[in-house]
XYZ file of C-alpha atoms in Angstrom:
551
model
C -20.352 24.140 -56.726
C -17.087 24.612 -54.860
C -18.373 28.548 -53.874
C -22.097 26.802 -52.398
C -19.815 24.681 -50.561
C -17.818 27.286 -49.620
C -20.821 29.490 -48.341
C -22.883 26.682 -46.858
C -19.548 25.591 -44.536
C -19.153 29.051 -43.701
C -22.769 29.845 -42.312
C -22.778 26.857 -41.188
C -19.774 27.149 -38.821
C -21.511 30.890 -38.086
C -24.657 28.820 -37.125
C -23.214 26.303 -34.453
C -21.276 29.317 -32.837
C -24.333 31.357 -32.645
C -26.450 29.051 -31.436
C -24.020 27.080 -29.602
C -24.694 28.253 -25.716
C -28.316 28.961 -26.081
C -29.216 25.869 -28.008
C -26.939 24.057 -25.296
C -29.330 25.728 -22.709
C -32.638 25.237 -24.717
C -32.438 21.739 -24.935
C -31.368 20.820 -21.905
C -34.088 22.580 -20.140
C -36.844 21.720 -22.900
C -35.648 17.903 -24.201
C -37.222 15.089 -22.611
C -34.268 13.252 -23.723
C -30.910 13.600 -21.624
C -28.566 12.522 -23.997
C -29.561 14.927 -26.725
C -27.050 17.400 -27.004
C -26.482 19.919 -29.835
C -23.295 19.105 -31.647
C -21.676 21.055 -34.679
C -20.236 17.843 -36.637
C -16.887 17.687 -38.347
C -17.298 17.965 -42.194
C -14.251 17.332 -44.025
C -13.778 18.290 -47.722
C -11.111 17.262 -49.787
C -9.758 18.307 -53.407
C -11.372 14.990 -54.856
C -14.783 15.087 -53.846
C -17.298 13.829 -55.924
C -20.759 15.796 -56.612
C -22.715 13.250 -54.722
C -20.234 13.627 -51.649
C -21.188 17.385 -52.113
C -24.545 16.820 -52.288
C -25.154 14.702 -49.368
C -23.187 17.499 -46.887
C -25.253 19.984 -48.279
C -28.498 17.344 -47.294
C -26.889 17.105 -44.007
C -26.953 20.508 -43.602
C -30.236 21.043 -44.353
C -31.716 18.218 -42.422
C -29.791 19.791 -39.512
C -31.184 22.529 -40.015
C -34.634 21.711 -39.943
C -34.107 19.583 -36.643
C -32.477 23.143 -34.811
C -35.866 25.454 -36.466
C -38.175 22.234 -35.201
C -36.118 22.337 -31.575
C -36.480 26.796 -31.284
C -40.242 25.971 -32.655
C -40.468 23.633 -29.193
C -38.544 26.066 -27.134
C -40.208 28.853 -27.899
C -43.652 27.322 -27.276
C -42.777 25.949 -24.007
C -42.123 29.265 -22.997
C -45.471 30.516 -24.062
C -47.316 27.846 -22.884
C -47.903 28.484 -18.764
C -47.837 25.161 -16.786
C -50.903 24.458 -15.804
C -52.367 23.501 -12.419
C -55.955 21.740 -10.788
C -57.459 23.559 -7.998
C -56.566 21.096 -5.489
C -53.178 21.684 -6.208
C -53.483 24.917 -5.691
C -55.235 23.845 -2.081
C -52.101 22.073 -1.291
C -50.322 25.379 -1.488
C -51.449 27.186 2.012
C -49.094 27.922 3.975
C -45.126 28.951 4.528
C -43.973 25.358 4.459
C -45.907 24.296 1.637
C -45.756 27.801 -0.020
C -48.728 30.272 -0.604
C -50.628 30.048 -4.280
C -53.324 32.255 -4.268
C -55.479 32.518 -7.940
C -57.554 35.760 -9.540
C -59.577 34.507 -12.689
C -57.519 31.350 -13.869
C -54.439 32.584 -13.416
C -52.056 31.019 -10.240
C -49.806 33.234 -8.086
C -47.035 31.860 -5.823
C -47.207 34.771 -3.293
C -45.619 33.500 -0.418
C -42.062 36.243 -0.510
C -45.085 38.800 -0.779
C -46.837 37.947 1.998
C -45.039 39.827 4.760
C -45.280 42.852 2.140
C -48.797 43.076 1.939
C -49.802 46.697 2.798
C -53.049 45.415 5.089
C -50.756 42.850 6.999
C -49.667 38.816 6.391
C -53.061 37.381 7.952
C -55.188 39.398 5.710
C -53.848 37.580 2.333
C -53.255 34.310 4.648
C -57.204 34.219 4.212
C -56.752 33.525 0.673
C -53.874 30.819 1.132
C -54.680 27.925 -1.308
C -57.557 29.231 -3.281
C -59.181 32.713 -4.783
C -58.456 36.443 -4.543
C -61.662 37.268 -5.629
C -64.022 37.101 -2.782
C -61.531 39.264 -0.435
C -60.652 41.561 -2.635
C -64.315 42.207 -3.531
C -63.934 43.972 -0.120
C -61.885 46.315 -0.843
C -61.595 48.398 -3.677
C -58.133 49.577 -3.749
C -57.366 45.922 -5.420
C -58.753 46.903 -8.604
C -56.217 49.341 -9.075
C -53.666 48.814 -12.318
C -50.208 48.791 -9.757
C -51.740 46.256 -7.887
C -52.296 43.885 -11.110
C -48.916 44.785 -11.837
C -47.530 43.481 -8.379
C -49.389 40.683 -8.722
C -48.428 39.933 -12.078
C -44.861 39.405 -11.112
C -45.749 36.104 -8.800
C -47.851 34.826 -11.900
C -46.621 30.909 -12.221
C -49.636 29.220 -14.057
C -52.801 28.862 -15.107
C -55.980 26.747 -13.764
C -56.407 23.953 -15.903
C -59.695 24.706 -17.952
C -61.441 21.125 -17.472
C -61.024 21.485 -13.579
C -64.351 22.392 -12.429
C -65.238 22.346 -8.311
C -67.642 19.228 -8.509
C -70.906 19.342 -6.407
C -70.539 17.172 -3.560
C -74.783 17.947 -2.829
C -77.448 15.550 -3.877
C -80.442 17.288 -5.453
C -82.401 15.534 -2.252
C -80.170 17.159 0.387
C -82.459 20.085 1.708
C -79.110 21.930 1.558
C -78.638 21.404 -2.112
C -79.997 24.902 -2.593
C -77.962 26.686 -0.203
C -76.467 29.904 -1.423
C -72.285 30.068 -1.717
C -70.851 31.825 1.223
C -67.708 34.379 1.352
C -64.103 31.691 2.070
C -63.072 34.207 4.761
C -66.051 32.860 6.812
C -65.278 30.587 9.438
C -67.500 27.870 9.904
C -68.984 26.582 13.065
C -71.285 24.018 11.522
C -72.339 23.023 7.268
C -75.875 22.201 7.702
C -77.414 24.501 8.752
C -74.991 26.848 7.662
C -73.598 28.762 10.673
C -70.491 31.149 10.496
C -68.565 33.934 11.598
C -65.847 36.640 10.027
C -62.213 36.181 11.398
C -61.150 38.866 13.619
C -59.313 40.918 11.667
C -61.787 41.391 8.964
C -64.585 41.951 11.819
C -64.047 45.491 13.060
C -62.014 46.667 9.297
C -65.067 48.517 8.993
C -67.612 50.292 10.860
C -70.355 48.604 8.553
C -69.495 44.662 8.048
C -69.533 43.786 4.374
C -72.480 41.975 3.571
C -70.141 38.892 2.580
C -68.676 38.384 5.923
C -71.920 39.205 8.058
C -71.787 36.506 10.618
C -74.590 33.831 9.126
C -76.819 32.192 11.734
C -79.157 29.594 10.592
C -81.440 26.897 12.102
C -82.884 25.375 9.055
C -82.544 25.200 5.316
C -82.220 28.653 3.369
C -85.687 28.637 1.382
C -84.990 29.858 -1.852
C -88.081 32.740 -2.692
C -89.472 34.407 -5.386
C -89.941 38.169 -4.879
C -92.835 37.965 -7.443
C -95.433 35.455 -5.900
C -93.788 35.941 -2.531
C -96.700 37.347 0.149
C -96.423 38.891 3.961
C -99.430 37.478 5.843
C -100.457 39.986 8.956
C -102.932 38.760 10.991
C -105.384 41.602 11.904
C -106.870 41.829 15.392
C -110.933 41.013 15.543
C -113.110 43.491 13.906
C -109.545 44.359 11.904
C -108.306 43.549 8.095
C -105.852 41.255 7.771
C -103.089 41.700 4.986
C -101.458 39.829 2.770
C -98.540 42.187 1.650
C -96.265 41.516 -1.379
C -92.963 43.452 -1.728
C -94.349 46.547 -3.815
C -97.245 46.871 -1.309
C -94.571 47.083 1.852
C -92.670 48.973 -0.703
C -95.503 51.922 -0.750
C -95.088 51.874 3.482
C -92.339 54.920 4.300
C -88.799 53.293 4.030
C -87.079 54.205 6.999
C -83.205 53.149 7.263
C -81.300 52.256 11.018
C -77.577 51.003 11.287
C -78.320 48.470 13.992
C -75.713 45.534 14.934
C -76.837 42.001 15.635
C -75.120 39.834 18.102
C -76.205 35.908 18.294
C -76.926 35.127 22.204
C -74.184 32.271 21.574
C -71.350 34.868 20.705
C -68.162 33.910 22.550
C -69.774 30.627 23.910
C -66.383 29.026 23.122
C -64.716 31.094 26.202
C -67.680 28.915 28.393
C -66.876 25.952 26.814
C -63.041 26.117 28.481
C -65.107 25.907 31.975
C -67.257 23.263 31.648
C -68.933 21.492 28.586
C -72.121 23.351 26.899
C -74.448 22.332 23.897
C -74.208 24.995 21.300
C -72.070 26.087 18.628
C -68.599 27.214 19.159
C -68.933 31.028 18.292
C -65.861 32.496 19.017
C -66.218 36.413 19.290
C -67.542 36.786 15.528
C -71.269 36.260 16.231
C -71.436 40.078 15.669
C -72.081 42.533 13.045
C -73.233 45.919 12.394
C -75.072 46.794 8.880
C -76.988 49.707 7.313
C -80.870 48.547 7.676
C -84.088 49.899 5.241
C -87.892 48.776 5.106
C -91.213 49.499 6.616
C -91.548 49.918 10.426
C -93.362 47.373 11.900
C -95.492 49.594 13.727
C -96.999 51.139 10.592
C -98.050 47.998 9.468
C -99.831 46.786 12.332
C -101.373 49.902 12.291
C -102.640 49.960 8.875
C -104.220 45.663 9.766
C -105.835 47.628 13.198
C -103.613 46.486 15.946
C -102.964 49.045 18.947
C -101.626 48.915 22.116
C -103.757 47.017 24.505
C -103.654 47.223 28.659
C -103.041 43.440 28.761
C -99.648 41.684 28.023
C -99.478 40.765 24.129
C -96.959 39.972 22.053
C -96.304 40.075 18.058
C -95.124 36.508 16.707
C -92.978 36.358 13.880
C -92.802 33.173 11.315
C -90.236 32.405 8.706
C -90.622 30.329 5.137
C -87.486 28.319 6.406
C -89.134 24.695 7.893
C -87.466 21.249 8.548
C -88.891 18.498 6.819
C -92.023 18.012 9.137
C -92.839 21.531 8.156
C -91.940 23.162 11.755
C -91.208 26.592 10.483
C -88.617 29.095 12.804
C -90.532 31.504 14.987
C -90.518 33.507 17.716
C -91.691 36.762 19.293
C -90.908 40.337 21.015
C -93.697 42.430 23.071
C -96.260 43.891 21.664
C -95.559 46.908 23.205
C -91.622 47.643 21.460
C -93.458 45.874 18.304
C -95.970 49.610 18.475
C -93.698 51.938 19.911
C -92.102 54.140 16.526
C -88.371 54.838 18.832
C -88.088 51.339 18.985
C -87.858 51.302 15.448
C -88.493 47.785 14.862
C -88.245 47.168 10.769
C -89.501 44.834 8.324
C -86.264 44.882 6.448
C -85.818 44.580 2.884
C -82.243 46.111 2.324
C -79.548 45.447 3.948
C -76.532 47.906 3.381
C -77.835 49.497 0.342
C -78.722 45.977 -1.523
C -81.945 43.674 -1.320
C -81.151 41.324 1.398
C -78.948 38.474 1.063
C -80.543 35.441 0.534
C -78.591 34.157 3.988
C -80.018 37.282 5.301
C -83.641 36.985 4.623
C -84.648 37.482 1.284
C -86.768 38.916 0.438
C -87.756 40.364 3.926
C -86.922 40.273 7.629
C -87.573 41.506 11.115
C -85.184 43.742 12.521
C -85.610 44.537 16.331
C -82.788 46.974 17.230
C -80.885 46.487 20.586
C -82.569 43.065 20.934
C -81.126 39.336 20.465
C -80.423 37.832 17.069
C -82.708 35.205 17.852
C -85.688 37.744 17.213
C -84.950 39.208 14.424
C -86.561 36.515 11.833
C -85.647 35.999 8.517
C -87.526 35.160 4.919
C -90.527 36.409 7.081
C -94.037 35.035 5.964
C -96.296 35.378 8.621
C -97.047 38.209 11.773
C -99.423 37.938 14.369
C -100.001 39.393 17.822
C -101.040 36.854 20.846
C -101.741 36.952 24.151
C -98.937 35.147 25.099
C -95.174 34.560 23.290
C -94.816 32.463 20.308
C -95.012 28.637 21.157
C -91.991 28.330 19.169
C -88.700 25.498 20.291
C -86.435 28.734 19.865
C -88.456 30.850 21.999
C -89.646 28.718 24.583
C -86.882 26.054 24.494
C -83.784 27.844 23.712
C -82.170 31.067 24.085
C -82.580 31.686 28.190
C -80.065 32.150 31.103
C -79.725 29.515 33.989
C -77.442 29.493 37.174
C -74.119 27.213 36.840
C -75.863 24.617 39.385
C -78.136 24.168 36.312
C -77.926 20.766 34.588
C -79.738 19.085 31.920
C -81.228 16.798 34.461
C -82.667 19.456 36.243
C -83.746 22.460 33.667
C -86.942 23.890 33.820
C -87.172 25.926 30.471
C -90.732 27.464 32.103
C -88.844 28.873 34.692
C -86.714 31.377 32.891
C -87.871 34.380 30.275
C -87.002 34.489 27.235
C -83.585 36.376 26.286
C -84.317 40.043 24.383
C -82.016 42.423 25.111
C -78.614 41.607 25.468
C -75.937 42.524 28.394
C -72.668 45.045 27.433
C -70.421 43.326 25.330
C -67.140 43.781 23.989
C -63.691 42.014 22.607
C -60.478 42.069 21.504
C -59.726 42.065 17.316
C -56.586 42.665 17.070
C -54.310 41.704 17.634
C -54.492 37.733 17.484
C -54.448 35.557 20.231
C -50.424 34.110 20.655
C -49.806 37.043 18.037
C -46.186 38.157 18.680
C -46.072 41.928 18.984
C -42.687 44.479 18.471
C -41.156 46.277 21.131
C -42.217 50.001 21.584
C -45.795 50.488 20.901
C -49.099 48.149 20.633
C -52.079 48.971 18.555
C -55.345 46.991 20.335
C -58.596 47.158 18.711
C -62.049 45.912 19.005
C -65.777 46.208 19.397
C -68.123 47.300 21.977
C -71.978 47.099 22.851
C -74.956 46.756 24.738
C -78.382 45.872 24.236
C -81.784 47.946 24.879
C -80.329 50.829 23.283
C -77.819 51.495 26.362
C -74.684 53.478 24.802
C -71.212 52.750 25.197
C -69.516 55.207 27.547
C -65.838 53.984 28.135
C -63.673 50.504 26.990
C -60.964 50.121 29.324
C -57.969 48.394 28.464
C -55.123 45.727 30.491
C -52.193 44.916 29.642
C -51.149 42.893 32.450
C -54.346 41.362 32.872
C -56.380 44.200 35.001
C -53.985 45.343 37.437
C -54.026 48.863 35.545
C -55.539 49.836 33.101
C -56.091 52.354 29.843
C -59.556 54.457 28.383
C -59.216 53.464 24.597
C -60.159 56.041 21.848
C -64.129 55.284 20.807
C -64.363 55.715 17.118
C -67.917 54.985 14.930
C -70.778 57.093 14.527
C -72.651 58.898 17.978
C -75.336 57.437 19.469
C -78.397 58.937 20.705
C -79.409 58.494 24.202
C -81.403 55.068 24.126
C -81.440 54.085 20.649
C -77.637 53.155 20.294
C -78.457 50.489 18.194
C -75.047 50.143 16.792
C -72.453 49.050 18.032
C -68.652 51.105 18.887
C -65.672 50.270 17.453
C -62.446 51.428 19.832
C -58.772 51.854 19.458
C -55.947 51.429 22.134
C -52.072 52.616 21.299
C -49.794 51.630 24.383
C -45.851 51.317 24.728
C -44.889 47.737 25.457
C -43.797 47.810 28.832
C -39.766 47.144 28.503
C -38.325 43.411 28.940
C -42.011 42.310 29.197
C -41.956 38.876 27.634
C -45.768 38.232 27.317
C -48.830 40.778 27.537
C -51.961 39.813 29.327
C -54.043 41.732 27.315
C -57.910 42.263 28.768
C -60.766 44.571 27.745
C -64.300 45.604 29.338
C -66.550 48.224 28.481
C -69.340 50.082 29.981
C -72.418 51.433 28.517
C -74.730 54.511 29.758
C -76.283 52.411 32.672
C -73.151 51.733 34.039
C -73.496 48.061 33.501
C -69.979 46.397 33.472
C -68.404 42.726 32.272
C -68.101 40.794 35.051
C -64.216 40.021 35.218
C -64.545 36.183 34.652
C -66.545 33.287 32.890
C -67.494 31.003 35.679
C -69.976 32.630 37.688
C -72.333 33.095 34.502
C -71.394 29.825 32.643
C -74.888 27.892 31.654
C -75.633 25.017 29.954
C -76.339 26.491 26.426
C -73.664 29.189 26.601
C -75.387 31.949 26.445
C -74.995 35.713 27.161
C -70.871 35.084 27.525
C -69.481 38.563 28.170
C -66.929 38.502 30.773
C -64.106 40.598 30.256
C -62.151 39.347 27.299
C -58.450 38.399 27.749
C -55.342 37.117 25.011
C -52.093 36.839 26.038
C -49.285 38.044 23.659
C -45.815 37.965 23.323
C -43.291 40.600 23.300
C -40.088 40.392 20.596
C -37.326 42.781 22.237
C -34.251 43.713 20.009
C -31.289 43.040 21.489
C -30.802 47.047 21.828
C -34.100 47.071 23.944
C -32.956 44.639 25.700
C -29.990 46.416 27.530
């Protein structure tokens, strides 16, 4: 007995030193309970102890030793177990002062010491600030490289709690109930209808927009179709056939594929709203995007119901499946004459970038009318038919036209004006950001340039002290042929920072083939819905000079 209570004193002396400083550490970061502290306690044996003496420090012992295997079981498994965290928490986490959680699957990253790190720049994974990874970096496929899951892996601080699901906040009688889920990067101008544009630094990343960030302009509710049952009605002319087209019959047409941007006549209304109040909504330059086209040309399908050109004035109407809840569908209408003419290359769409079309987008078909307003090119498409005059339509007859500034509300006359189709040379500024701060030396400026009718870019020139001199920037995007430049050019500008300049005025204005130019400010071509804004676009920066610059 006196050896087992040898040995047992003896590891047990071994046991509090070894676990001494990490059990002292353990429990005091895993114990609810402050004033548990490990303790090694005093046993003393003398030369008269009795068996049951013996017996009960040897109980001790053992009891002490369950409680320090049950306290490593608790350690150990609140350091497997990740803390876990709602999605709202993780909302509450976007921005420097609040820190930046981003999450990919269920896991939660803090990222905020990586976010000046980021190889494609701090606003870029700002996007994501409070909620997924996924839908950005869906764009671009270096993310789903191993490293990068390995970078990522090191800002890893939780998990997304399981039972926290996103709850529906639509009633199943909202007409919007059915609306398709739209890319976070998107910045929204208004719910319902659902009207948004890409942020600027995503806009011109790529010569063809992503079909995620496509700026999304919408009058009604998006009609959710079946490609199966769904049917193109084409009104034929008298003495012709009409047709009634599903998608393998406009399938059998030739497919013919365009890149062709489309630019809402609203883009950069916000720069007319700083002049004097207009109805609209506040696009700010991202009512514009460029993407990769494929269907039937229009022209070969009037063709095949009988329609040909005709001496008079006609025009082809255009109806979509979207309708409000009188049953007022969207319409409108181009001339006959670009609706027949094959270099006009007018499409009904059914891809868009190498995919069926987006249900945003026009699933399962749309018009696309090259070099012409937004407003024409009609989505989820269900009826065509040529008139003798333009489609009665609100948004063809009531909206989209140009009035003088002197022209109020009180004194409109929507009769007076033609409707908008092509659009006047356009261009902006992407990057960098408005109030960005930029370093001494050298400025990279980037944007966008184009003009309707098929009119080519020629030259962007480039301010940086607000068009007292100015710069040719670099053109860069595919060639365009001489009146079909349906696409738009993206441009590049590298200048040195002018030394001890505190703040860059920084302006842009192209020209296209015609020699149309921006006119220099907003004023003179303000109107009351905001329309066909393309004065020369300005931001102001500022400068950051190191104090070696400096002297």
């Amino acid at each position: 007995m006196l050896l087992l209570h040898r040995a047992v004193v003896s590891a047990f002396r071994h046991a509090c030193r070894f676990k001494s400083t990490s059990s002292k550490l353990c429990i005091q970061a895993c114990s609810t309970n402050d004033s548990f502290q490990p303790q090694c306690p005093s046993l003393t044996f003398s030369g008269n102890n009795s068996s049951t003496r013996e017996w009960r420090v040897m109980g001790t012992l053992l009891g002490l030793g369950a409680v320090l295997a049950y306290h490593d079981h608790r350690c150990k498994a609140a350091q497997e177990l990740p803390r876990i965290y709602t999605r709202e928490e993780v909302r509450s986490h976007s921005s420097p002062e609040t820190r930046i959680w981003v999450t990919l699957g269920s896991e939660v990253f803090d990222v905020t010491e990586f976010v000046d790190l980021h190889p494609g720049g701090p606003s870029k994974l700002m996007l994501a600030a409070g909620g997924p990874l996924e839908p950005f970096w869906a764009l671009y496929a270096v993310h789903n490289q191993s490293h990068v899951r390995e970078i990522l892996a090191q800002y890893k601080i939780g998990e997304l709690s399981p039972e926290d699901k996103a709850p529906s906040t639509l009633k199943t009688s909202d007409p919007y109930a059915d609306d398709p889920i739209r890319h976070p990067a998107l910045k929204v101008n208004s719910q319902r209808p659902f009207n948004a544009e890409p942020p600027p630094e995503l806009l011109t990343e790529n010569y063809i927009t992503p079909n995620p960030i496509f700026f999304t302009r919408n009058h009604l509710p998006v009609p959710n179709l079946d490609p199966d049952t769904y049917r193109l009605h084409v009104e034929g002319p008298p003495g012709g056939q009409s047709l009634s087209l599903s998608l393998d019959d406009l399938y059998q047409f030739p497919k013919h594929e365009i890149t062709v941007t489309l630019q809402c006549a609203g883009n950069r209304r916000s720069e007319m709203t700083q002049v004097k109040e207009v109805r609209g909504l506040e696009w700010s330059i991202g009512a514009i995007s460029t993407a990769r086209w494929a269907g039937a040309r229009l022209c070969d399908v009037l063709a095949q119901a009988g329609h040909q050109l005709c001496e008079t004035e006609a025009h082809v109407c255009f109806e979509g499946l979207d309708s409000d809840p009188t049953g007022t569908a969207y319409g409108a209408s181009i001339p006959l004459a670009r609706a027949m003419d094959p270099e006009a290359e007018v499409l009904l769409a059914y891809e868009m970038n190498g995919q069926p079309l987006p249900r945003d987008h026009g699933f399962p078909v749309r018009v696309v009318v090259p070099g012409v307003v937004g407003a024409r090119h009609v989505k989820w498409l269900g009826k065509v038919s040529v008139a003798s005059e333009e489609s009665y339509s609100h948004w063809q007859r009531r909206d989209y036209k140009g009035f003088s500034p002197s022209v109020d509300w009180d004194t409109v006359d929507f009769d007076s004006a033609p409707s908008i189709q092509e659009l006047p040379v356009q261009s902006a500024i992407t990057e960098p950001k408005d109030g960005a701060t930029v370093e001494s030396g050298e400025v990279t400026i980037k944007g966008y340039a184009w003009s309707g009718g098929g009119r080519a870019v020629i030259r962007v020139d480039v301010s940086l002290d607000g068009g007292l001199t100015w710069q040719v920037a670099k053109l860069d995007g595919e060639e365009q042929c001489p009146r079909k430049a349906w696409a738009w050019r993206l441009w590049e500008l590298q200048a040195p920072v002018p030394a001890g300049q505190k703040e860059l005025n920084i302006v842009c204005k192209a020209i296209d083939d015609s020699y149309n130019v921006q006119p220099d400010t907003v004023a003179p071509i303000w109107n009351l819905r905001g329309v066909l804004s393309n004065a020369w676009h300005r931001i102001h920066v500022h400068a950051s000079h190191s104090p070696c610059a400096r002297k």
